[in-house]
XYZ file of N, CA and C in Angstrom:
489
model
N 54.974 71.614 49.610
C 53.633 69.969 49.280
C 54.667 68.549 48.430
N 54.719 68.427 49.121
C 56.319 66.743 48.337
C 55.854 66.365 47.006
N 56.874 65.733 46.888
C 57.103 65.604 45.234
C 56.712 64.060 45.777
N 56.107 63.641 44.827
C 55.821 62.195 44.061
C 56.365 61.335 43.471
N 57.014 60.576 43.810
C 57.865 59.661 43.084
C 57.589 59.047 42.161
N 57.979 59.006 40.845
C 57.277 57.819 39.949
C 58.179 56.366 39.979
N 57.738 55.580 40.250
C 59.177 54.431 39.968
C 58.135 53.120 39.172
N 58.695 52.699 37.838
C 58.471 52.283 36.747
C 59.279 50.879 37.189
N 58.898 49.767 35.967
C 59.966 48.524 35.405
C 61.118 49.086 35.224
N 62.122 48.611 35.915
C 63.644 48.344 34.946
C 63.668 47.287 33.800
N 64.637 47.943 33.273
C 64.886 47.143 32.268
C 64.807 45.340 32.690
N 66.131 45.711 33.686
C 66.255 44.078 34.136
C 64.327 43.055 34.620
N 64.137 44.023 35.239
C 63.129 43.128 35.613
C 61.405 42.432 34.524
N 61.501 43.596 33.640
C 60.990 43.213 32.235
C 61.983 41.829 31.145
N 63.192 42.119 31.311
C 63.614 41.050 30.678
C 63.440 39.899 31.382
N 63.163 39.975 33.153
C 63.395 38.120 34.079
C 62.314 37.948 33.321
N 60.788 38.582 33.638
C 60.005 38.114 33.615
C 59.949 37.322 32.207
N 59.650 38.382 31.120
C 60.082 37.725 29.887
C 60.806 36.932 29.747
N 61.692 36.046 29.767
C 62.328 35.091 30.241
C 61.731 33.624 30.536
N 60.850 34.368 31.790
C 60.028 33.238 32.430
C 59.016 32.994 32.276
N 58.555 34.420 30.814
C 57.600 33.971 30.360
C 57.091 32.728 29.201
N 58.659 32.865 28.696
C 59.676 32.033 27.301
C 59.163 30.339 27.892
N 59.880 30.012 29.622
C 60.450 29.187 29.468
C 58.673 27.678 29.680
N 57.985 29.293 30.452
C 56.998 28.413 30.832
C 55.603 27.853 29.554
N 56.230 29.218 28.551
C 55.360 28.661 27.135
C 55.916 27.981 26.649
N 57.797 27.401 26.332
C 58.120 26.053 26.204
C 57.940 24.878 26.502
N 57.658 24.759 27.572
C 57.306 24.278 28.975
C 54.959 23.530 28.168
N 55.105 24.051 28.019
C 53.779 23.568 27.943
C 53.311 22.963 26.253
N 53.952 23.472 25.777
C 54.315 23.064 24.307
C 54.346 21.970 24.154
N 55.783 21.708 25.114
C 56.461 20.053 24.675
C 55.930 19.513 24.904
N 54.704 19.198 26.511
C 53.579 18.965 27.220
C 52.766 18.815 25.992
N 52.801 19.326 25.239
C 51.666 18.969 24.583
C 51.366 19.785 23.112
N 52.561 18.629 22.110
C 52.631 17.866 21.610
C 53.399 16.417 22.236
N 52.284 14.963 21.489
C 52.773 14.281 22.037
C 54.357 12.879 20.990
N 55.003 13.216 22.228
C 56.218 12.425 22.966
C 55.935 11.543 20.536
N 57.005 11.736 19.875
C 57.572 9.649 18.888
C 56.326 8.647 19.505
N 57.158 7.839 21.039
C 56.762 6.383 21.757
C 54.930 6.946 21.243
N 54.786 8.334 21.823
C 52.767 8.095 22.523
C 52.806 7.458 20.897
N 52.569 8.781 19.681
C 52.358 8.449 18.835
C 52.344 7.426 18.299
N 53.499 6.533 18.214
C 52.883 5.010 17.787
C 52.778 4.134 18.076
N 52.482 4.380 19.718
C 52.269 3.345 20.750
C 50.713 3.063 20.239
N 49.765 4.715 19.785
C 49.183 5.327 19.422
C 48.224 4.325 18.119
N 49.546 4.629 17.140
C 49.307 3.740 16.032
C 49.171 2.585 16.149
N 50.211 1.985 16.741
C 50.150 0.277 17.145
C 49.189 0.259 17.302
N 48.405 0.267 18.466
C 47.310 -0.688 19.241
C 45.996 -0.133 18.340
N 45.945 1.151 17.533
C 44.317 0.914 16.574
C 44.484 0.097 15.131
N 45.990 -0.244 14.677
C 46.684 -1.762 13.516
C 46.108 -2.541 13.990
N 46.309 -3.438 15.500
C 46.371 -4.195 15.934
C 44.818 -4.529 16.846
N 44.276 -3.628 16.793
C 43.148 -3.608 17.216
C 41.962 -3.531 15.598
N 42.199 -3.502 14.785
C 42.135 -3.134 13.421
C 42.354 -4.816 12.639
N 42.885 -5.330 13.169
C 43.765 -6.626 12.505
C 43.292 -7.352 13.375
N 42.827 -8.054 14.967
C 41.630 -8.479 15.219
C 40.082 -8.814 14.727
N 40.138 -7.174 14.198
C 38.738 -7.184 13.918
C 38.422 -7.686 12.355
N 39.377 -7.390 11.511
C 39.281 -8.379 10.528
C 39.383 -9.342 10.702
N 40.249 -10.605 11.435
C 40.662 -12.571 11.332
C 38.790 -12.389 12.194
N 37.427 -11.423 13.188
C 36.800 -11.438 13.247
C 35.792 -11.879 11.810
N 35.891 -10.579 11.151
C 35.365 -10.072 10.365
C 34.960 -11.881 9.033
N 36.418 -12.296 9.020
C 36.816 -13.465 8.206
C 36.103 -14.142 8.630
N 35.957 -14.978 9.828
C 35.564 -15.912 10.810
C 34.121 -15.120 10.409
N 33.303 -14.762 10.697
C 31.874 -14.776 10.455
C 31.156 -14.035 8.952
N 32.141 -13.971 8.117
C 31.598 -14.058 7.039
C 32.036 -15.059 5.740
N 33.364 -15.764 6.694
C 33.041 -17.899 5.576
C 34.572 -16.839 5.152
N 34.510 -15.904 4.634
C 35.682 -15.381 3.285
C 37.283 -14.524 4.189
N 38.021 -15.388 3.087
C 38.647 -14.347 3.863
C 39.381 -12.929 3.362
N 39.983 -12.503 5.020
C 40.049 -10.786 3.989
C 41.612 -10.369 4.444
N 41.587 -9.718 3.145
C 43.355 -9.600 3.490
C 44.046 -7.595 3.690
N 45.051 -7.697 3.612
C 45.334 -6.915 5.264
C 46.407 -5.876 3.641
N 47.105 -5.243 3.196
C 47.880 -4.393 2.704
C 48.413 -2.956 3.437
N 49.136 -3.142 3.123
C 49.854 -1.459 3.241
C 50.775 -1.191 2.231
N 50.861 0.170 1.817
C 51.315 1.097 1.013
C 51.467 2.283 0.928
N 52.508 2.954 0.505
C 51.824 5.218 0.228
C 51.921 5.401 1.424
N 52.006 5.139 2.938
C 51.282 5.247 3.437
C 49.767 5.010 3.972
N 49.189 4.160 3.577
C 47.875 4.268 4.370
C 47.663 1.730 4.207
N 46.662 2.034 4.946
C 46.764 0.484 4.214
C 45.423 0.119 4.677
N 45.261 -1.221 3.422
C 43.623 -1.126 3.544
C 42.813 -2.247 3.602
N 42.274 -2.626 3.629
C 42.044 -4.467 3.565
C 41.430 -5.486 2.501
N 41.291 -5.864 1.818
C 40.114 -6.307 0.761
C 39.865 -7.543 0.899
N 38.822 -7.789 -0.440
C 38.816 -8.582 0.223
C 37.863 -9.617 -1.444
N 37.312 -10.685 -2.077
C 37.312 -11.355 -3.146
C 36.251 -11.549 -3.989
N 36.780 -11.131 -5.172
C 34.662 -10.260 -6.020
C 34.289 -11.783 -6.680
N 34.121 -11.588 -7.884
C 32.254 -12.950 -7.674
C 33.575 -13.089 -8.769
N 34.595 -13.166 -8.984
C 35.831 -12.747 -10.343
C 36.931 -13.302 -9.789
N 36.922 -13.879 -8.213
C 38.360 -14.467 -7.120
C 39.351 -13.803 -7.641
N 38.983 -11.937 -7.953
C 40.019 -11.234 -7.536
C 39.419 -10.170 -6.073
N 40.737 -9.838 -5.860
C 40.749 -9.187 -5.135
C 40.699 -7.163 -5.139
N 39.735 -7.326 -4.716
C 38.869 -5.572 -4.677
C 39.212 -4.630 -3.254
N 39.095 -4.201 -2.645
C 39.148 -3.092 -1.185
C 37.719 -3.200 -0.478
N 38.040 -3.871 0.525
C 35.751 -4.609 0.968
C 36.222 -2.944 1.176
N 34.832 -2.677 0.690
C 33.751 -1.772 1.202
C 32.345 -1.491 1.340
N 32.012 -0.926 2.334
C 30.854 -0.733 3.416
C 30.756 -0.899 4.380
N 32.400 -0.943 4.805
C 32.522 -1.250 6.311
C 32.917 0.014 7.023
N 32.636 1.155 7.476
C 33.168 1.899 8.358
C 34.218 1.008 9.156
N 34.440 0.300 9.554
C 35.854 0.042 10.567
C 37.198 -0.396 9.737
N 37.203 -1.384 8.649
C 37.949 -1.451 7.868
C 37.752 -0.835 7.211
N 37.729 0.520 6.789
C 37.865 1.222 5.662
C 39.462 1.502 5.424
N 39.831 1.933 4.333
C 41.436 2.695 4.052
C 41.577 2.964 5.116
N 42.732 3.580 5.778
C 43.377 4.303 6.759
C 44.670 4.964 6.161
N 44.725 6.239 6.552
C 46.067 6.723 6.234
C 47.572 6.319 7.683
N 48.380 6.347 7.493
C 49.347 5.476 8.484
C 49.228 7.289 9.104
N 49.500 6.937 10.493
C 49.637 8.670 11.297
C 50.584 9.015 10.686
N 50.571 10.888 10.982
C 52.183 11.573 10.688
C 53.283 10.608 9.913
N 54.529 10.471 9.694
C 55.365 10.511 10.638
C 56.020 9.397 10.207
N 54.473 7.985 10.553
C 54.637 6.713 10.761
C 55.175 5.670 9.535
N 56.072 5.289 9.458
C 56.247 4.054 8.635
C 56.410 2.290 8.813
N 56.185 2.039 7.765
C 55.588 0.205 7.813
C 57.338 0.178 7.661
N 57.470 -0.619 8.651
C 59.455 -0.379 8.095
C 59.658 -2.262 7.662
N 58.775 -3.292 7.567
C 58.702 -4.537 7.947
C 57.386 -4.971 7.919
N 57.371 -5.874 7.459
C 56.250 -6.865 7.777
C 56.447 -8.101 6.698
N 55.863 -9.120 7.966
C 56.506 -10.333 8.119
C 55.060 -11.554 8.400
N 55.504 -13.346 6.836
C 54.408 -13.763 7.874
C 55.574 -14.673 7.416
N 55.347 -15.423 8.353
C 55.846 -16.822 8.859
C 57.624 -16.073 8.570
N 58.264 -15.187 9.575
C 59.509 -14.995 9.338
C 60.047 -14.794 7.928
N 59.360 -14.381 7.010
C 59.559 -14.113 5.793
C 58.997 -12.982 4.717
N 59.653 -12.203 4.651
C 59.660 -10.555 3.828
C 58.024 -10.786 3.623
N 56.880 -10.436 3.672
C 55.894 -10.410 2.340
C 56.683 -9.765 0.807
N 55.912 -10.150 -0.243
C 57.092 -9.473 -1.538
C 55.586 -8.169 -1.699
N 55.891 -7.624 -2.721
C 55.076 -6.338 -3.026
C 53.687 -6.258 -3.806
N 52.360 -5.921 -3.338
C 51.923 -6.262 -4.042
C 51.092 -7.435 -3.292
N 51.984 -8.207 -2.113
C 50.684 -9.829 -1.099
C 50.711 -9.276 -0.394
N 49.435 -9.326 -0.305
C 48.695 -10.005 0.893
C 48.413 -10.314 2.305
N 49.005 -10.205 3.471
C 48.875 -10.678 5.288
C 46.609 -11.140 5.077
N 46.696 -12.317 4.820
C 45.625 -12.737 4.692
C 45.088 -13.599 6.155
N 43.307 -13.249 6.771
C 43.526 -13.410 7.340
C 42.131 -14.626 7.483
N 41.654 -15.478 7.392
C 41.268 -17.332 6.536
C 40.179 -17.253 7.602
N 38.490 -17.844 7.154
C 37.694 -17.825 7.516
C 37.946 -18.789 8.930
N 38.425 -19.768 8.549
C 39.456 -20.985 9.863
C 39.330 -21.076 10.714
N 39.950 -19.029 10.378
C 40.114 -18.451 11.975
C 41.130 -18.177 12.566
N 42.631 -19.659 11.709
C 43.558 -20.222 12.209
C 44.763 -19.430 10.738
N 45.433 -18.343 11.039
C 46.059 -17.737 10.634
C 47.545 -17.865 10.180
N 48.383 -17.127 9.814
C 50.048 -17.627 9.271
C 49.988 -16.435 10.512
N 51.444 -16.537 11.204
C 52.081 -15.773 12.340
C 52.657 -14.350 10.969
N 52.221 -13.840 11.887
C 53.169 -12.285 11.279
C 53.817 -11.357 12.301
N 54.627 -10.803 11.812
C 55.540 -9.518 12.175
C 54.964 -8.006 12.317
N 54.519 -7.373 12.460
C 54.464 -5.973 11.812
C 55.298 -4.206 12.227
N 56.581 -4.318 11.182
C 57.370 -3.388 12.584
C 56.772 -2.078 12.310
N 56.968 -1.101 12.614
C 56.091 0.422 12.859
C 57.440 1.552 13.450
N 57.113 2.249 12.978
C 58.500 2.928 13.307
C 58.085 4.790 12.797
N 58.664 5.390 13.942
C 58.699 7.154 13.912
C 59.417 7.917 14.548
N 60.550 8.217 13.288
C 62.088 8.806 14.182
C 62.328 7.569 14.524
N 63.231 7.674 16.027
C 63.880 6.336 16.654
C 62.813 5.553 17.765
N 61.261 6.365 17.401
C 60.860 5.408 18.039
C 60.623 3.847 17.548
N 59.943 2.700 18.106
C 59.721 0.853 17.111
C 58.886 0.977 17.717
N 57.929 0.124 17.155
C 56.501 -0.931 17.976
C 56.957 -1.684 16.535
N 56.554 -2.757 17.478
C 56.090 -4.345 16.316
C 54.737 -5.254 16.507
N 54.329 -5.378 16.558
C 52.723 -5.671 16.119
C 52.881 -7.510 15.647
N 52.627 -8.000 16.764
C 52.483 -9.789 16.487
C 51.335 -10.503 16.220
N 50.942 -11.005 15.470
C 49.928 -12.271 15.513
C 50.611 -13.684 15.137
N 49.837 -14.004 15.783
C 50.154 -15.673 16.327
C 49.034 -16.791 15.173
N 49.553 -18.104 15.597
C 48.865 -18.432 14.704
C 47.088 -19.126 15.116
N 46.347 -18.245 15.935
C 45.175 -18.597 16.809
C 44.763 -17.190 16.381
N 44.861 -16.082 15.496
C 44.859 -14.684 15.022
C 44.939 -13.841 16.928
N 45.454 -14.167 17.455
C 45.828 -12.646 18.911
C 46.961 -11.882 18.082
N 46.510 -10.681 18.897
C 47.299 -9.829 18.351
C 47.986 -9.151 19.786
N 49.602 -8.870 19.503
C 50.251 -8.658 21.174
C 51.566 -7.084 19.977
N 51.109 -6.444 20.720
C 52.137 -4.924 20.779
C 53.293 -4.844 21.784
N 54.710 -5.478 21.289
C 56.346 -5.049 21.839
C 56.269 -3.867 21.578
N 56.418 -3.121 22.390
C 56.912 -1.949 23.086
C 58.327 -1.876 23.767
N 59.223 -0.871 23.575
C 60.715 -0.933 24.352
C 60.927 -1.261 25.610
N 59.204 -1.403 26.169
C 58.439 -0.718 27.921
C 58.170 -2.130 27.848
N 57.226 -2.830 27.210
C 56.781 -4.471 27.538
C 56.119 -4.232 26.195
N 55.169 -5.228 26.229
C 54.414 -5.998 25.620
C 53.096 -5.258 25.958
N 52.372 -5.197 25.277
C 50.654 -4.732 25.136
C 49.989 -5.632 24.408
N 48.872 -6.584 25.841
C 48.567 -7.604 24.934
C 46.673 -7.705 24.144
């Protein structure tokens, strides 16, 4: 009768397989986590669309809409019966929203002057607005939202401008 030899995997073979699996998992996890530029671009696009919507809402409603950013969130404002600014309510689109995780408003300028704390960027019912820029930052990534006198909003990224 012949001897049946049993052969298993050597330690080196097992380690090579584990290293390959570790590299694959690392590559997949990096690809699944959005890069800072992508996350910042998404946030800039969302904010730009909401700013355009606020401009349109001001024109249609015939009343000014204010925009402010404070402590990691932004909101839209209207004037009440006593002519005081109050948060816009009852509008699901123009509700208070948090900035995406880690995204910060680095600067908000109206007519090339920094917007003072407590002031609001205004969208007027005439449709003519003061030009503004909003600089967003996420770690080393940067994006700039531009608004012109006609209320058109564009986004400037290191890769180019999005209209």
